Short mmCIF file of C-alpha atoms and ligand atoms in Angstrom, two decimals:
data_model
loop_
_atom_site.label_atom_id
_atom_site.label_comp_id
_atom_site.label_asym_id
_atom_site.label_seq_id
_atom_site.Cartn_x
_atom_site.Cartn_y
_atom_site.Cartn_z
CA UNK E 1354 35.92 162.29 140.04
CA UNK E 1355 39.64 161.82 139.34
CA UNK E 1356 40.40 160.36 136.06
CA UNK E 1357 43.54 159.38 134.42
CA UNK E 1358 43.92 159.22 130.60
CA UNK E 1359 46.72 157.07 129.12
CA UNK E 1360 47.56 157.56 125.38
CA UNK E 1361 50.52 157.60 123.24
CA UNK E 1362 49.61 160.71 121.20
CA UNK E 1363 48.12 164.16 121.81
CA UNK E 1364 47.26 167.27 119.81
CA UNK E 1365 49.23 169.51 119.13
CA UNK E 1366 52.44 167.90 120.51
CA UNK E 1367 52.37 164.44 118.78
CA UNK E 1368 49.75 163.52 116.24
CA UNK E 1369 49.54 160.76 113.63
CA UNK E 1370 45.67 160.94 113.33
CA UNK E 1371 42.59 161.42 115.03
CA UNK E 1372 43.67 159.83 118.35
CA UNK E 1373 45.62 162.83 119.26
CA UNK E 1374 42.69 165.34 118.28
CA UNK E 1375 40.61 163.19 120.81
CA UNK E 1376 43.41 162.96 123.46
CA UNK E 1377 43.76 166.64 123.28
CA UNK E 1378 40.20 167.79 123.37
CA UNK E 1379 38.18 165.12 125.66
CA UNK E 1380 40.03 165.80 128.91
CA UNK E 1381 39.37 169.37 128.63
CA UNK E 1382 35.75 168.58 128.10
CA UNK E 1383 35.70 166.22 131.07
CA UNK E 1384 37.19 168.98 133.14
CA UNK E 1385 34.51 171.47 132.02
CA UNK E 1386 32.24 168.60 133.12
CA UNK E 1387 33.79 168.66 136.57
CA UNK E 1388 35.94 165.78 136.44
CA UNK E 1389 39.52 166.25 137.73
CA UNK E 1390 41.61 164.85 134.79
CA UNK E 1391 45.22 164.13 134.14
CA UNK E 1392 47.02 162.60 131.36
CA UNK E 1393 49.95 160.15 131.33
CA UNK E 1394 52.13 160.13 128.41
CA UNK E 1395 55.41 159.05 127.08
CA UNK E 1396 58.46 161.30 127.14
CA UNK E 1397 59.15 161.53 123.63
CA UNK E 1398 61.19 164.62 122.72
CA UNK E 1399 58.21 166.75 121.74
CA UNK E 1400 56.39 165.90 125.21
CA UNK E 1401 59.47 166.45 127.42
CA UNK E 1402 60.24 169.62 125.76
CA UNK E 1403 56.67 171.22 125.74
CA UNK E 1404 55.04 170.19 128.98
CA UNK E 1405 55.33 173.24 131.36
CA UNK E 1406 56.42 173.39 135.00
CA UNK E 1407 57.59 169.66 135.23
CA UNK E 1408 58.58 168.40 138.61
CA UNK E 1409 59.86 165.01 139.59
CA UNK E 1410 57.22 162.70 141.26
CA UNK E 1411 59.30 159.56 141.14
CA UNK E 1412 62.62 158.08 140.34
CA UNK E 1413 62.65 154.55 139.34
CA UNK E 1414 65.56 151.97 138.78
CA UNK E 1415 65.99 149.87 135.39
CA UNK E 1416 62.50 149.03 134.02
CA UNK E 1417 61.48 147.49 130.64
CA UNK E 1418 65.07 147.95 129.49
CA UNK E 1419 65.24 151.39 130.29
CA UNK E 1420 68.29 152.42 132.51
CA UNK E 1421 66.53 155.02 134.28
CA UNK E 1422 62.93 156.24 134.37
CA UNK E 1423 61.46 159.24 136.01
CA UNK E 1424 57.85 160.36 136.19
CA UNK E 1425 57.20 163.88 136.20
CA UNK E 1426 54.00 165.95 136.52
CA UNK E 1427 53.48 169.05 134.53
CA UNK E 1428 50.89 171.08 132.64
CA UNK E 1429 49.98 170.64 128.98
CA UNK E 1430 50.87 173.89 127.06
CA UNK E 1431 47.57 175.49 125.50
CA UNK E 1432 44.93 173.27 127.58
CA UNK E 1433 46.64 173.55 130.92
CA UNK E 1434 45.46 169.91 131.50
CA UNK E 1435 47.82 168.08 134.07
CA UNK E 1436 50.00 165.66 132.48
CA UNK E 1437 52.39 162.98 134.06
CA UNK E 1438 55.34 162.50 131.82
CA UNK E 1439 57.08 158.96 131.64
CA UNK E 1440 60.64 160.23 131.18
CA UNK E 1441 62.71 157.13 130.06
CA UNK E 1442 65.32 158.58 127.49
CA UNK E 1443 66.38 155.28 126.17
CA UNK E 1444 62.95 154.15 125.18
CA UNK E 1445 61.40 157.49 124.28
CA UNK E 1446 63.91 160.19 123.45
CA UNK E 1447 64.73 159.50 119.69
CA UNK E 1448 63.88 161.16 116.57
CA UNK E 1449 61.14 159.79 114.39
CA UNK E 1450 57.35 158.89 114.86
CA UNK E 1451 55.81 157.66 118.16
CA UNK E 1452 55.48 154.22 116.72
CA UNK E 1453 57.81 153.88 113.90
CA UNK E 1454 61.17 155.13 112.66
CA UNK E 1455 61.58 157.64 109.95
CA UNK E 1456 61.92 154.99 107.38
CA UNK E 1457 58.33 153.70 108.31
CA UNK E 1458 59.60 150.45 110.43
CA UNK E 1459 58.14 149.77 113.61
CA UNK E 1460 60.24 150.38 116.64
CA UNK E 1461 61.74 147.04 117.55
CA UNK E 1462 61.31 147.87 121.38
CA UNK E 1463 57.54 148.88 121.17
CA UNK E 1464 56.82 146.10 123.56
CA UNK E 1465 59.02 147.58 126.20
CA UNK E 1466 57.88 151.23 125.13
CA UNK E 1467 54.07 150.69 125.68
CA UNK E 1468 54.47 148.09 128.14
CA UNK E 1469 56.19 150.73 130.39
CA UNK E 1470 53.42 153.37 129.56
CA UNK E 1471 50.90 150.71 130.79
CA UNK E 1472 52.97 149.81 133.96
CA UNK E 1473 53.32 153.42 134.97
CA UNK E 1474 49.60 154.21 134.45
CA UNK E 1475 48.44 151.17 136.32
CA UNK E 1476 50.89 152.18 139.27
CA UNK E 1477 49.71 155.65 139.15
CA UNK E 1478 45.98 154.39 139.42
CA UNK E 1479 46.98 152.06 142.15
CA UNK E 1480 48.29 155.06 144.29
CA UNK E 1481 51.89 154.05 144.37
CA UNK E 1482 53.53 156.84 142.14
CA UNK E 1483 51.85 160.01 143.39
CA UNK E 1484 50.59 159.65 147.00
CA UNK E 1485 48.74 163.17 146.43
CA UNK E 1486 46.71 162.14 143.49
CA UNK E 1487 44.92 158.78 143.18
CA UNK E 1488 42.45 158.42 140.32
CA UNK E 1489 39.28 156.33 140.62
CA UNK E 1490 39.24 155.82 136.95
CA UNK E 1491 42.06 154.78 134.37
CA UNK E 1492 41.08 155.41 130.89
CA UNK E 1493 43.24 153.73 128.33
CA UNK E 1494 43.13 154.66 124.59
CA UNK E 1495 44.06 151.93 121.88
CA UNK E 1496 46.63 149.27 122.16
CA UNK E 1497 49.51 151.50 123.08
CA UNK E 1498 47.91 152.22 126.37
CA UNK E 1499 45.99 148.82 126.84
CA UNK E 1500 48.39 147.08 128.89
CA UNK E 1501 47.62 149.62 131.61
CA UNK E 1502 44.15 147.46 132.14
CA UNK E 1503 46.03 144.22 132.54
CA UNK E 1504 48.55 145.60 135.06
CA UNK E 1505 45.72 147.21 136.98
CA UNK E 1506 43.91 143.75 136.83
CA UNK E 1507 47.13 142.15 138.19
CA UNK E 1508 47.37 144.48 141.06
CA UNK E 1509 45.88 143.23 144.14
CA UNK E 1510 45.48 146.46 145.93
CA UNK E 1511 44.12 148.92 143.67
CA UNK E 1512 40.45 150.25 143.84
CA UNK E 1513 40.48 152.21 140.54
CA UNK E 1514 38.40 151.11 137.72
CA UNK E 1515 39.59 150.77 133.94
CA UNK E 1516 37.92 152.05 130.74
CA UNK E 1517 39.26 150.96 127.49
CA UNK E 1518 38.68 153.13 124.23
CA UNK E 1519 38.86 151.26 120.95
CA UNK E 1520 39.78 153.85 118.35
CA UNK E 1521 40.96 151.46 115.68
CA UNK E 1522 40.76 147.68 116.03
CA UNK E 1523 43.09 147.30 112.97
CA UNK E 1524 46.13 148.20 114.95
CA UNK E 1525 46.79 145.59 117.62
CA UNK E 1526 50.03 145.80 119.04
CA UNK E 1527 51.09 142.02 118.26
CA UNK E 1528 54.17 140.74 119.62
CA UNK E 1529 55.97 137.29 119.89
CA UNK E 1530 54.67 135.38 122.78
CA UNK E 1531 58.11 134.61 124.11
CA UNK E 1532 58.48 138.18 125.01
CA UNK E 1533 55.75 137.88 127.55
CA UNK E 1534 58.39 137.37 130.22
CA UNK E 1535 59.40 141.03 129.67
CA UNK E 1536 56.17 142.41 130.68
CA UNK E 1537 56.36 141.03 134.49
CA UNK E 1538 53.01 139.81 134.36
CA UNK E 1539 51.61 136.71 136.02
CA UNK E 1540 51.84 133.64 133.89
CA UNK E 1541 48.07 133.32 133.89
CA UNK E 1542 47.75 136.27 131.73
CA UNK E 1543 49.35 134.67 128.71
CA UNK E 1544 46.36 132.25 128.12
CA UNK E 1545 43.73 132.09 125.64
CA UNK E 1546 41.27 134.02 127.82
CA UNK E 1547 44.35 136.49 128.49
CA UNK E 1548 46.71 138.52 126.08
CA UNK E 1549 47.49 135.35 124.01
CA UNK E 1550 46.14 135.75 120.40
CA UNK E 1551 46.80 132.98 117.83
CA UNK E 1552 50.24 132.24 119.17
CA UNK E 1553 51.25 135.85 119.67
CA UNK E 1554 50.65 138.46 122.55
CA UNK E 1555 48.22 141.34 121.82
CA UNK E 1556 48.08 144.41 123.68
CA UNK E 1557 44.71 145.29 122.16
CA UNK E 1558 43.42 142.13 123.60
CA UNK E 1559 44.69 143.07 126.95
CA UNK E 1560 42.31 146.10 126.88
CA UNK E 1561 39.35 144.16 125.66
CA UNK E 1562 39.82 141.41 128.39
CA UNK E 1563 40.64 143.40 131.50
CA UNK E 1564 38.98 146.80 131.35
CA UNK E 1565 35.83 147.09 133.15
CA UNK E 1566 34.15 148.69 130.46
CA UNK E 1567 34.90 148.90 126.61
CA UNK E 1568 33.97 152.00 124.34
CA UNK E 1569 34.63 152.80 120.99
CA UNK E 1570 34.28 156.17 119.07
CA UNK E 1571 30.75 155.68 117.42
CA UNK E 1572 27.60 153.74 118.05
CA UNK E 1573 27.76 152.07 114.68
CA UNK E 1574 31.44 150.92 115.03
CA UNK E 1575 30.40 149.36 118.40
CA UNK E 1576 28.17 147.17 116.46
CA UNK E 1577 30.40 146.47 113.74
CA UNK E 1578 33.37 145.33 115.76
CA UNK E 1579 31.28 142.36 117.16
CA UNK E 1580 31.01 141.08 113.54
CA UNK E 1581 33.37 138.88 111.64
CA UNK E 1582 33.62 141.55 108.92
CA UNK E 1583 34.99 144.33 111.05
CA UNK E 1584 36.25 142.49 114.08
CA UNK E 1585 39.64 141.90 113.01
CA UNK E 1586 40.01 138.47 114.72
CA UNK E 1587 38.68 139.97 118.10
CA UNK E 1588 35.00 139.79 117.49
CA UNK E 1589 34.41 136.80 119.50
CA UNK E 1590 36.22 138.64 122.34
CA UNK E 1591 34.18 141.55 121.88
CA UNK E 1592 30.98 139.69 121.69
CA UNK E 1593 32.01 137.86 124.85
CA UNK E 1594 31.98 141.36 126.66
CA UNK E 1595 28.38 141.78 125.83
CA UNK E 1596 26.76 145.04 127.59
CA UNK E 1597 30.09 146.30 128.61
CA UNK E 1598 30.81 147.50 125.14
CA UNK E 1599 29.34 150.79 123.89
CA UNK E 1600 29.78 153.64 121.24
CA UNK E 1601 30.29 157.37 122.28
CA UNK E 1602 30.70 159.51 119.34
CA UNK E 1603 33.79 161.84 119.16
CA UNK E 1604 33.44 165.57 118.93
CA UNK E 1605 35.20 168.57 117.33
CA UNK E 1606 37.31 170.87 119.49
CA UNK E 1607 35.69 174.28 118.63
CA UNK E 1608 38.59 176.19 119.88
CA UNK E 1609 40.59 174.42 117.22
CA UNK E 1610 38.13 173.87 114.47
CA UNK E 1611 35.88 176.91 113.93
CA UNK E 1612 35.82 179.05 110.48
CA UNK E 1613 34.74 182.05 112.52
CA UNK E 1614 37.94 182.28 114.32
CA UNK E 1615 40.30 180.27 112.40
CA UNK E 1616 43.45 182.40 111.91
CA UNK E 1617 44.80 180.17 109.26
CA UNK E 1618 42.14 180.99 106.63
CA UNK E 1619 42.08 183.49 103.90
CA UNK E 1620 38.79 184.66 105.22
CA UNK E 1621 36.74 183.74 108.09
CA UNK E 1622 33.20 182.89 108.08
CA UNK E 1623 30.15 181.44 109.69
CA UNK E 1624 26.64 179.97 109.03
CA UNK E 1625 25.18 183.64 109.31
CA UNK E 1626 27.82 185.10 107.08
CA UNK E 1627 28.94 182.70 104.32
CA UNK E 1628 30.77 185.35 102.36
CA UNK E 1629 34.25 184.14 103.45
CA UNK E 1630 33.84 180.63 102.09
CA UNK E 1631 34.22 181.22 98.30
CA UNK E 1632 37.29 183.46 99.15
CA UNK E 1633 39.02 180.47 100.85
CA UNK E 1634 37.91 178.41 97.73
CA UNK E 1635 39.80 180.88 95.35
CA UNK E 1636 42.67 181.09 97.77
CA UNK E 1637 43.10 177.28 98.01
CA UNK E 1638 42.78 176.69 93.94
CA UNK E 1639 45.47 179.50 93.84
CA UNK E 1640 47.47 178.16 96.44
CA UNK E 1641 47.83 174.70 94.81
CA UNK E 1642 47.73 175.73 91.18
CA UNK E 1643 44.05 174.63 90.26
CA UNK E 1644 42.05 176.70 87.66
CA UNK E 1645 40.31 179.42 89.65
CA UNK E 1646 36.79 178.65 88.81
CA UNK E 1647 34.08 179.19 91.38
CA UNK E 1648 31.68 177.07 89.22
CA UNK E 1649 33.92 173.76 89.59
CA UNK E 1650 33.00 171.80 92.53
CA UNK E 1651 35.99 171.27 94.67
CA UNK E 1652 36.56 167.82 96.40
CA UNK E 1653 38.98 167.57 99.25
CA UNK E 1654 40.68 164.79 100.89
CA UNK E 1655 42.71 165.07 104.16
CA UNK E 1656 43.83 161.69 104.99
CA UNK E 1657 46.37 158.84 105.93
CA UNK E 1658 46.76 157.08 102.68
CA UNK E 1659 46.12 153.64 103.87
CA UNK E 1660 43.78 150.76 102.64
CA UNK E 1661 41.35 151.70 105.41
CA UNK E 1662 40.57 155.02 103.99
CA UNK E 1663 39.25 153.65 100.54
CA UNK E 1664 41.33 156.24 98.29
CA UNK E 1665 41.65 153.76 95.68
CA UNK E 1666 37.92 154.10 95.13
CA UNK E 1667 38.59 157.87 94.45
CA UNK E 1668 41.49 157.02 91.98
CA UNK E 1669 39.11 154.27 90.21
CA UNK E 1670 36.39 157.26 90.05
CA UNK E 1671 38.85 159.95 88.95
CA UNK E 1672 37.83 159.78 85.24
CA UNK E 1673 34.24 160.52 86.11
CA UNK E 1674 35.09 163.28 88.42
CA UNK E 1675 37.32 164.89 85.66
CA UNK E 1676 34.56 164.66 82.84
CA UNK E 1677 31.96 166.15 85.37
CA UNK E 1678 34.31 169.27 85.41
CA UNK E 1679 34.96 168.97 89.23
CA UNK E 1680 38.23 169.54 90.94
CA UNK E 1681 40.36 167.31 93.51
CA UNK E 1682 42.82 168.68 96.12
CA UNK E 1683 44.47 165.80 98.31
CA UNK E 1684 46.63 166.18 101.33
CA UNK E 1685 47.78 162.75 102.59
CA UNK E 1686 50.92 160.59 103.45
CA UNK E 1687 51.22 156.78 103.74
CA UNK E 1688 50.84 153.91 101.13
CA UNK E 1689 53.77 154.96 98.47
CA UNK E 1690 51.67 153.26 95.67
CA UNK E 1691 48.86 155.65 96.69
CA UNK E 1692 51.17 158.63 96.96
CA UNK E 1693 52.48 157.90 93.50
CA UNK E 1694 49.21 157.52 91.78
CA UNK E 1695 47.55 160.76 93.17
CA UNK E 1696 50.93 162.61 92.27
CA UNK E 1697 50.59 161.12 88.65
CA UNK E 1698 47.03 162.25 88.50
CA UNK E 1699 47.96 165.74 89.37
CA UNK E 1700 50.80 165.82 86.79
CA UNK E 1701 48.30 164.76 83.97
CA UNK E 1702 45.60 166.98 85.25
CA UNK E 1703 47.15 170.24 86.77
CA UNK E 1704 44.11 172.41 86.41
CA UNK E 1705 41.79 169.90 87.96
CA UNK E 1706 43.87 167.88 90.49
CA UNK E 1707 46.43 168.91 93.04
CA UNK E 1708 48.24 166.95 95.67
CA UNK E 1709 50.19 167.63 98.65
CA UNK E 1710 52.01 164.85 99.94
CA UNK E 1711 52.88 165.17 103.63
CA UNK E 1712 50.84 166.57 106.53
CA UNK E 1713 50.65 170.03 107.58
CA UNK E 1714 48.00 171.15 110.16
CA UNK E 1715 47.31 174.61 109.01
CA UNK E 1716 47.02 173.52 105.34
CA UNK E 1717 44.47 171.00 106.53
CA UNK E 1718 42.27 173.80 107.72
CA UNK E 1719 42.74 175.74 104.48
CA UNK E 1720 41.93 172.62 102.49
CA UNK E 1721 38.76 172.04 104.54
CA UNK E 1722 37.58 175.52 104.50
CA UNK E 1723 38.23 176.12 100.64
CA UNK E 1724 36.77 172.73 99.24
CA UNK E 1725 33.00 172.41 98.73
CA UNK E 1726 33.13 168.76 99.58
CA UNK E 1727 35.33 166.47 101.77
CA UNK E 1728 35.57 162.80 100.69
CA UNK E 1729 35.95 160.11 103.22
CA UNK E 1730 35.12 156.72 101.24
CA UNK E 1731 36.54 154.60 104.01
CA UNK E 1732 36.30 150.71 103.90
CA UNK E 1733 35.94 151.06 107.81
CA UNK E 1734 35.86 154.10 109.97
CA UNK E 1735 35.68 154.05 113.66
CA UNK E 1736 34.57 157.59 113.85
CA UNK E 1737 36.10 159.89 111.45
CA UNK E 1738 37.00 163.58 112.39
CA UNK E 1739 37.57 165.05 109.05
CA UNK E 1740 33.78 164.66 108.05
CA UNK E 1741 32.92 166.44 111.39
CA UNK E 1742 35.54 169.16 110.52
CA UNK E 1743 33.81 169.33 107.08
CA UNK E 1744 30.49 169.66 108.56
CA UNK E 1745 31.48 172.76 110.74
CA UNK E 1746 33.18 174.43 107.90
CA UNK E 1747 30.25 173.89 105.59
CA UNK E 1748 32.24 171.48 103.36
CA UNK E 1749 29.74 168.77 102.71
CA UNK E 1750 31.08 165.23 103.49
CA UNK E 1751 30.90 162.67 100.79
CA UNK E 1752 31.32 159.21 102.82
CA UNK E 1753 30.91 155.62 102.62
CA UNK E 1754 28.00 154.57 105.13
CA UNK E 1755 30.13 152.67 107.66
CA UNK E 1756 31.29 153.39 111.25
CA UNK E 1757 31.03 156.96 112.54
CA UNK E 1758 30.62 158.13 109.04
CA UNK E 1759 27.15 156.47 108.91
CA UNK E 1760 26.42 158.05 112.27
CA UNK E 1761 27.21 161.68 111.50
CA UNK E 1762 26.29 162.42 107.76
CA UNK E 1763 22.85 162.32 106.63
CA UNK E 1764 22.48 161.71 102.87
CA UNK E 1765 20.78 164.23 100.78
CA UNK E 1766 18.20 161.82 99.39
CA UNK E 1767 14.89 163.23 98.37
CA UNK E 1768 13.25 162.75 101.67
CA UNK E 1769 16.19 164.25 103.84
CA UNK E 1770 16.32 167.07 101.58
CA UNK E 1771 12.52 167.78 101.66
CA UNK E 1772 12.69 167.55 105.38
CA UNK E 1773 15.78 169.95 105.76
CA UNK E 1774 18.00 167.12 107.51
CA UNK E 1775 20.26 166.37 104.62
CA UNK E 1776 24.16 167.29 105.35
CA UNK E 1777 26.27 165.39 102.69
CA UNK E 1778 26.28 162.42 100.53
CA UNK E 1779 26.58 158.77 101.46
CA UNK E 1780 26.98 155.78 99.49
CA UNK E 1781 27.10 151.91 100.63
CA UNK E 1782 29.08 149.44 98.36
CA UNK E 1783 32.91 149.99 98.59
CA UNK E 1784 33.08 149.94 94.84
CA UNK E 1785 34.13 152.77 92.25
CA UNK E 1786 30.67 152.68 90.70
CA UNK E 1787 28.97 153.44 94.03
CA UNK E 1788 31.41 156.22 94.76
CA UNK E 1789 31.02 157.66 91.39
CA UNK E 1790 27.15 157.65 91.63
CA UNK E 1791 27.40 159.58 94.86
CA UNK E 1792 29.88 161.94 93.38
CA UNK E 1793 27.74 162.85 90.49
CA UNK E 1794 24.71 163.34 92.87
CA UNK E 1795 27.01 165.73 94.61
CA UNK E 1796 28.02 167.69 91.60
CA UNK E 1797 24.38 167.94 90.30
CA UNK E 1798 23.50 169.40 93.66
CA UNK E 1799 26.17 171.81 93.58
CA UNK E 1800 24.74 173.28 90.47
CA UNK E 1801 21.50 174.32 92.27
CA UNK E 1802 22.60 177.15 94.32
CA UNK E 1803 19.97 177.75 96.88
CA UNK E 1804 19.50 174.06 97.86
CA UNK E 1805 23.22 173.79 98.11
CA UNK E 1806 23.12 176.76 100.58
CA UNK E 1807 20.68 174.99 102.51
CA UNK E 1808 22.66 172.00 102.82
CA UNK E 1809 25.70 174.16 103.96
CA UNK E 1810 23.58 175.70 106.50
CA UNK E 1811 22.18 172.39 107.92
CA UNK E 1812 25.56 170.79 107.99
CA UNK E 1813 27.05 173.83 110.05
CA UNK E 1814 24.10 173.65 112.43
CA UNK E 1815 25.00 170.02 113.65
CA UNK E 1816 26.38 169.96 117.05
CA UNK E 1817 29.12 167.36 117.61
CA UNK E 1818 30.49 169.13 120.59
CA UNK E 1819 32.73 167.33 122.93
CA UNK E 1820 30.59 168.42 125.84
CA UNK E 1821 28.03 165.98 124.80
CA UNK E 1822 30.44 163.23 124.64
CA UNK E 1823 32.03 164.19 128.01
CA UNK E 1824 28.53 163.83 129.56
CA UNK E 1825 28.31 160.16 128.47
CA UNK E 1826 31.67 159.36 129.42
CA UNK E 1827 30.82 160.85 132.86
CA UNK E 1828 27.91 158.81 133.19
CA UNK E 1829 29.79 155.79 132.28
CA UNK E 1830 32.56 156.58 135.00
CA UNK E 1831 29.73 157.12 137.64
CA UNK E 1832 28.55 153.78 137.00
CA UNK E 1833 31.71 152.06 137.74
CA UNK E 1834 31.79 153.77 141.17
CA UNK E 1835 30.91 151.64 143.98
CA UNK E 1836 27.90 152.74 145.53
CA UNK E 1837 28.40 155.02 148.61
CA UNK E 1838 27.37 153.07 151.79
P1 ADP U 297 42.31 158.69 111.48
O1 ADP U 297 42.65 158.89 112.82
O2 ADP U 297 42.03 157.16 111.20
O3 ADP U 297 43.52 159.10 110.65
P2 ADP U 297 40.33 160.80 111.77
O4 ADP U 297 39.36 161.33 110.77
O5 ADP U 297 39.78 160.33 112.93
O6 ADP U 297 41.23 159.64 110.99
O7 ADP U 297 41.46 161.80 112.01
C1 ADP U 297 42.14 162.35 111.27
C2 ADP U 297 42.87 163.48 111.86
O8 ADP U 297 44.33 163.40 111.50
C3 ADP U 297 42.63 165.04 111.25
O9 ADP U 297 42.71 165.79 112.15
C4 ADP U 297 43.45 165.09 109.98
O10 ADP U 297 43.68 166.26 109.78
C5 ADP U 297 44.77 164.44 110.68
N1 ADP U 297 45.41 163.76 109.51
C6 ADP U 297 45.09 163.24 108.64
N2 ADP U 297 46.19 162.72 107.67
C7 ADP U 297 47.23 162.86 108.63
C8 ADP U 297 48.77 162.46 108.27
N3 ADP U 297 48.94 161.92 107.45
N4 ADP U 297 49.40 162.69 109.60
C9 ADP U 297 48.85 163.23 110.71
N5 ADP U 297 47.76 163.58 110.90
C10 ADP U 297 46.97 163.37 109.83
C1 GLC U 298 41.15 156.34 114.72
C2 GLC U 298 40.06 155.95 113.62
C3 GLC U 298 39.20 157.37 113.40
C4 GLC U 298 39.02 157.92 114.77
C5 GLC U 298 40.09 158.28 115.43
C6 GLC U 298 39.76 159.04 116.74
O1 GLC U 298 42.38 156.74 114.16
O2 GLC U 298 40.73 155.32 112.49
O3 GLC U 298 38.11 156.92 112.68
O4 GLC U 298 37.93 159.09 114.39
O5 GLC U 298 40.72 156.98 115.82
O6 GLC U 298 38.96 158.35 117.53
#
């Protein structure tokens, strides 16, 4: 089975969030499951400079405002997955983020940048770019890759099927409808049953309308996005796709996230030998300047600081956290108001609160290993990976019961504790009071050492491997293949 994955970020080369982790790990798991997987990626400097053994497959004239476009085939460093690089220097070779300039403004030519990515993916899938490799499945991730599904649908000669995965419905890739002409699609695509969305043009809707199958990254989020509350205006479109929509939970890349082998940690540990875990806590407290107290439960946050993540609830519950004697360490970047509020809290309570504004992958590992709990109080969460990393590192998640958080964390209520199933703490209402109640339960549980240890070992025994997820994607792909004559 030949499968082409289309995406705008990939760990460890370009990452703004969990999408990169998925695109880094899933193709490797699919390869282990027997698929012949390739990626197609935009040629940002970090990609062009790192992909190994690149050879030119096609040279194309001006496309999407880019003077010269070349398609190259190489190999991903670390994973050795084959990757096509869309080299269009005018569109991709610039400093700044994949979607935004350094000042946080969206790149003004994102329509062209991600239009080209989708166009190239569809033409690869149609066998027009690389005569030696023609995928049966084109698998596009999030709005940046979604136009691939529309271009494929517009292509008369293609036999490939398309799968579209929604990682976050809140980011939709909306553009003025008068720019539709630049996409080079037939006019019928710019209708309300096409990519038109309330007078704009929506890349996300292209994926939702034209892919043969839609997946999202947890079963609960698959249900949620069909509702008005979580549908971001697209719930009607999603309901219209009925049984074509399903949820497949993300996994954890055990080669990257494993406390027994993690070279960035102060001490390595495992469920069988937890001795290293308190050493990581002491090292983290020391590193960020908190009081080095083994008895104080240490809550960690590793997150984009955006409205999605519900971190305003953490700020509102901070007085209760401080009164309980707990500590908080935050690493994140995003909303300047949240950045300033966490920074101010650290300034006022230096022995109990520490904040690192920015993102450093190795520090994220140290933070997760050194904390006792990882807080993810999201307003919505398609899957969430940090709570999965927390489980793996014996760092108990404290989560709001939504999306993938609801699917992956078992609250330590009386019954689950008695049955030995509990792995963390969960709350329902998106209110400071609900978070506070869960936080105080966690603080109390932390004080009861043998029971706490049992929670840790149960958490660490959870299996969120990519191999399980890859098996589900493989069956989905097989279901799309025409039956053999
Ligand atoms: P999301 O993708 O919505 O941010 P996930 O929990 O799926 O949430 O994934 C978060 C991943 O991104 C983790 O690997 C985490 O370490 C990383 N991460 C968290 N904050 C940032 C950030 N500000 N920049 C880049 N990566 C981040
Ligand atoms: C998105 C979601 C997050 C998910 C990630 C990877 O960024 O916000 O919940 O884990 O994609 O699928």
